[in-house]
Coordinates of C-alpha atoms in Angstrom, one line a residue:
X172 CA -56.1 -24.4 -11.8
X173 CA -57.7 -23.1 -14.9
X174 CA -61.1 -23.0 -13.2
X175 CA -59.7 -20.6 -10.7
X176 CA -58.3 -18.4 -13.4
X177 CA -61.6 -18.3 -15.1
X178 CA -63.3 -17.4 -11.8
X179 CA -60.7 -14.7 -11.3
X180 CA -61.0 -13.4 -14.7
X181 CA -64.8 -13.1 -14.4
X182 CA -64.2 -10.9 -11.3
X183 CA -61.6 -8.8 -13.1
X184 CA -64.1 -8.1 -15.9
X185 CA -66.8 -7.2 -13.4
X186 CA -64.6 -4.7 -11.9
X187 CA -63.6 -3.2 -15.3
X188 CA -67.3 -2.8 -16.0
X189 CA -68.1 -0.9 -12.9
X190 CA -70.2 1.9 -14.2
X191 CA -67.9 4.7 -12.8
X192 CA -64.7 3.1 -14.2
X193 CA -66.3 2.0 -17.6
X194 CA -67.6 5.6 -18.1
X195 CA -64.6 7.5 -16.8
X196 CA -64.1 9.4 -19.8
X197 CA -67.5 10.9 -19.7
X198 CA -67.2 12.5 -16.3
X199 CA -66.7 16.2 -16.0
X200 CA -63.1 17.3 -15.1
X201 CA -64.1 18.3 -11.5
X202 CA -65.7 15.0 -10.9
X203 CA -62.7 13.0 -12.2
X204 CA -60.5 15.2 -10.0
X205 CA -62.6 14.3 -7.0
X206 CA -62.1 10.6 -7.7
X207 CA -58.3 11.0 -7.9
X208 CA -58.3 13.1 -4.8
X209 CA -60.2 10.3 -2.8
X210 CA -58.3 7.5 -4.5
X211 CA -55.2 9.2 -3.1
X212 CA -56.2 8.4 0.5
X213 CA -56.5 4.7 -0.4
X214 CA -53.0 4.9 -1.8
X215 CA -51.7 6.5 1.3
X216 CA -53.1 3.6 3.2
X217 CA -51.4 1.0 0.9
X218 CA -48.1 0.7 2.8
X219 CA -49.6 0.3 6.2
X220 CA -52.0 -2.3 4.8
X221 CA -49.0 -4.2 3.4
X222 CA -47.2 -3.8 6.6
X223 CA -50.1 -5.3 8.5
X224 CA -50.2 -8.3 6.2
X225 CA -46.5 -8.8 6.5
X226 CA -46.9 -8.8 10.3
X227 CA -49.5 -11.6 10.0
X228 CA -47.8 -13.7 7.3
X229 CA -45.8 -16.8 8.5
X230 CA -44.9 -18.4 5.1
X231 CA -41.3 -17.3 4.6
X232 CA -41.4 -17.4 0.8
X233 CA -44.6 -15.1 0.8
X234 CA -43.0 -12.8 3.4
X235 CA -39.8 -12.2 1.2
X236 CA -42.0 -11.4 -1.8
X237 CA -44.2 -9.0 0.1
X238 CA -41.2 -7.4 1.7
X239 CA -39.5 -6.7 -1.7
X240 CA -42.8 -5.3 -3.2
X241 CA -43.3 -3.0 -0.2
X242 CA -39.7 -1.8 -0.4
X243 CA -40.2 -0.8 -4.1
X244 CA -42.5 2.0 -2.9
X245 CA -39.6 3.8 -1.4
X246 CA -36.8 3.3 -4.1
X247 CA -34.0 5.0 -2.4
X248 CA -33.1 4.6 1.2
X249 CA -31.0 7.8 1.2
X250 CA -34.0 9.9 0.3
X251 CA -32.6 11.2 -3.1
X252 CA -35.5 9.5 -5.1
X253 CA -39.1 10.2 -4.8
X254 CA -41.4 7.7 -3.3
X255 CA -44.2 6.3 -5.2
X256 CA -46.7 8.5 -3.2
X257 CA -44.6 11.6 -4.4
X258 CA -44.9 10.2 -7.9
X259 CA -48.7 10.1 -7.6
X260 CA -48.8 13.8 -6.5
X261 CA -46.6 14.7 -9.5
X262 CA -49.1 13.0 -11.8
X263 CA -52.0 14.7 -10.2
X264 CA -50.4 18.1 -10.5
X265 CA -49.7 17.3 -14.2
X266 CA -53.3 16.5 -14.5
X267 CA -54.3 20.0 -13.4
X268 CA -55.2 19.3 -9.8
X269 CA -53.9 22.2 -7.7
X270 CA -51.9 22.0 -4.6
X271 CA -54.7 23.8 -2.9
X272 CA -57.1 21.1 -3.8
X273 CA -54.7 18.4 -2.3
X274 CA -54.2 20.5 0.8
X275 CA -58.0 20.9 1.4
X276 CA -59.2 17.5 0.4
X277 CA -60.5 15.2 3.1
X278 CA -61.6 11.5 2.9
X279 CA -65.4 11.1 2.6
X280 CA -67.2 8.7 4.8
X281 CA -67.2 6.2 2.0
X282 CA -63.4 6.5 1.6
X283 CA -62.8 6.1 5.3
X284 CA -65.1 3.1 5.4
X285 CA -63.0 1.6 2.4
X286 CA -59.8 2.1 4.3
X287 CA -61.2 0.7 7.6
X288 CA -62.6 -2.3 5.6
X289 CA -59.3 -2.9 4.0
X290 CA -57.5 -3.3 7.4
X291 CA -60.4 -5.5 8.5
X292 CA -60.1 -7.6 5.4
X293 CA -56.3 -8.2 6.1
X294 CA -56.9 -8.8 9.9
X295 CA -59.6 -11.4 9.1
X296 CA -57.2 -13.1 6.7
X297 CA -54.5 -13.2 9.3
X298 CA -57.1 -14.9 11.6
X299 CA -58.0 -17.6 9.2
X300 CA -57.1 -21.3 9.6
X301 CA -55.3 -20.9 6.2
X302 CA -53.9 -17.4 7.0
X303 CA -50.9 -17.5 4.5
X304 CA -53.0 -18.6 1.6
X305 CA -55.7 -15.9 2.3
X306 CA -53.3 -13.1 3.0
X307 CA -51.3 -13.8 -0.3
X308 CA -54.6 -13.9 -2.1
X309 CA -55.7 -10.5 -0.7
X310 CA -52.3 -8.9 -1.4
X311 CA -52.3 -10.1 -4.9
X312 CA -55.9 -9.4 -5.9
X313 CA -56.8 -6.3 -3.7
X314 CA -53.3 -4.8 -3.7
X315 CA -52.0 -5.5 -7.2
X316 CA -54.5 -7.1 -9.8
X317 CA -57.5 -4.8 -9.1
X318 CA -55.3 -1.7 -8.8
X319 CA -53.9 -2.4 -12.2
X320 CA -57.4 -2.8 -13.5
X321 CA -58.6 0.5 -12.2
X322 CA -55.5 2.4 -13.1
X323 CA -55.9 1.1 -16.6
X324 CA -59.4 2.5 -16.6
X325 CA -58.2 5.8 -15.3
X326 CA -55.5 5.9 -17.8
X327 CA -58.1 6.1 -20.6
X328 CA -58.9 9.5 -19.2
X329 CA -55.3 10.5 -18.4
X330 CA -53.5 9.4 -21.5
X331 CA -54.2 12.6 -23.6
X332 CA -53.0 14.7 -20.8
X333 CA -49.8 12.8 -19.8
X334 CA -48.5 11.6 -23.2
X335 CA -46.9 14.3 -25.3
X336 CA -45.1 13.8 -28.6
X337 CA -45.0 10.1 -27.8
X338 CA -43.5 10.6 -24.4
X339 CA -45.3 9.0 -21.5
X340 CA -44.8 11.4 -18.5
X341 CA -46.8 9.4 -16.0
X342 CA -44.6 8.5 -13.1
X343 CA -47.3 6.7 -11.0
X344 CA -50.6 5.7 -12.7
X345 CA -49.3 4.1 -15.9
X346 CA -46.2 2.3 -14.3
X347 CA -48.5 0.9 -11.6
X348 CA -51.0 -0.2 -14.3
X349 CA -48.1 -2.0 -15.9
X350 CA -46.1 -3.6 -13.1
X351 CA -49.1 -4.6 -10.8
X352 CA -50.9 -6.4 -13.7
X353 CA -51.8 -10.0 -13.9
X354 CA -49.6 -11.1 -16.9
X355 CA -49.8 -14.8 -16.5
X356 CA -52.5 -17.1 -15.3
X357 CA -52.2 -19.1 -12.2
X358 CA -51.8 -22.1 -14.4
X359 CA -48.7 -20.7 -16.2
X360 CA -47.1 -18.3 -13.7
X361 CA -43.5 -19.1 -12.8
X362 CA -40.4 -17.9 -11.0
X363 CA -39.4 -15.8 -14.0
X364 CA -42.6 -13.6 -13.4
X365 CA -41.8 -9.9 -13.0
X366 CA -45.2 -8.1 -12.3
X367 CA -46.2 -7.8 -8.6
X368 CA -49.2 -9.9 -9.0
X369 CA -47.4 -12.7 -10.8
X370 CA -44.7 -12.8 -8.2
X371 CA -47.2 -13.3 -5.5
X372 CA -49.0 -15.6 -7.8
X373 CA -46.0 -17.9 -8.1
X374 CA -46.2 -18.7 -4.3
X375 CA -49.9 -18.6 -4.1
X376 CA -50.2 -21.4 -6.8
X377 CA -48.0 -23.7 -4.7
X378 CA -50.1 -23.1 -1.6
X379 CA -53.4 -23.7 -3.4
X380 CA -52.7 -27.3 -4.3
X381 CA -55.9 -29.3 -5.2
X382 CA -57.7 -29.1 -1.8
X383 CA -61.3 -27.9 -2.1
X384 CA -60.9 -26.0 1.2
X385 CA -58.1 -23.9 -0.3
X386 CA -60.1 -23.1 -3.4
X387 CA -63.1 -21.9 -1.4
X388 CA -60.8 -19.7 0.8
X389 CA -59.3 -18.2 -2.5
X390 CA -62.7 -17.4 -4.0
X391 CA -64.0 -15.9 -0.7
X392 CA -60.9 -13.6 -0.4
X393 CA -61.1 -12.4 -3.9
X394 CA -64.8 -11.8 -3.8
X395 CA -64.4 -9.8 -0.5
X396 CA -61.6 -7.8 -2.2
X397 CA -63.8 -7.0 -5.1
X398 CA -66.7 -5.9 -3.0
X399 CA -64.5 -3.6 -1.1
X400 CA -63.1 -2.0 -4.3
X401 CA -66.5 -1.6 -5.9
X402 CA -68.0 -0.1 -2.7
X403 CA -65.3 2.8 -3.0
X404 CA -66.4 3.6 -6.6
X405 CA -70.1 3.4 -5.7
X406 CA -69.8 6.7 -3.9
X407 CA -69.4 8.3 -7.3
X408 CA -72.4 6.9 -9.1
X409 CA -74.5 10.0 -8.4
X410 CA -71.9 12.1 -10.5
X411 CA -72.3 9.6 -13.3
X412 CA -76.0 9.9 -13.2
X413 CA -75.8 13.7 -13.7
X414 CA -73.9 13.2 -16.9
X415 CA -76.2 13.6 -20.0
X416 CA -76.5 10.4 -21.8

């Protein structure tokens, strides 16, 4: 299992070092705002993507875990508490992005492709011979671990604006960076895990076993997830190239 952790950690570091994420503090404010506006469309697609995976999962333990995570996106069934999507909007407004910018923003071709490719990734996982294993791998890596990584990078830019007098006023980006993160390796994850990725990882570890076929499926699903995420940020490389070195 430690070999899979090393493989996974290498992918995580590759994502952390994506040129746009690694240089997020160098971008002009308007370019950073555009990243958040486009990233918002991916966030809006998060819940239907999870719903699709839940439709395709057959493993009961994995299903229960995925359902619980999805329901956390809407903390209050009576509607008195804001959803995570509303928390995201609140953070964006605090960061100086206007309501007009939110209203007028539209997904770029690259963003639309990232959303379409996300649904294709999950649909392909559901059609796999080891569907439950691949679906849980995608949910954990695409939907939780890599999200935590990118929000950690974005937080480097946000922290001076959202932390005042020691009070962290982020309702979305920092909390998701924290509770989506990989806090334990696949080798050590257990039923006491609290982060989303570790809760999924607990069941995933049981499904992996020692079969070479499952290992190959796991690696392929994580590599596809990383390519999808990196492709989204590639659209902002020209903005980085315009920044004086």
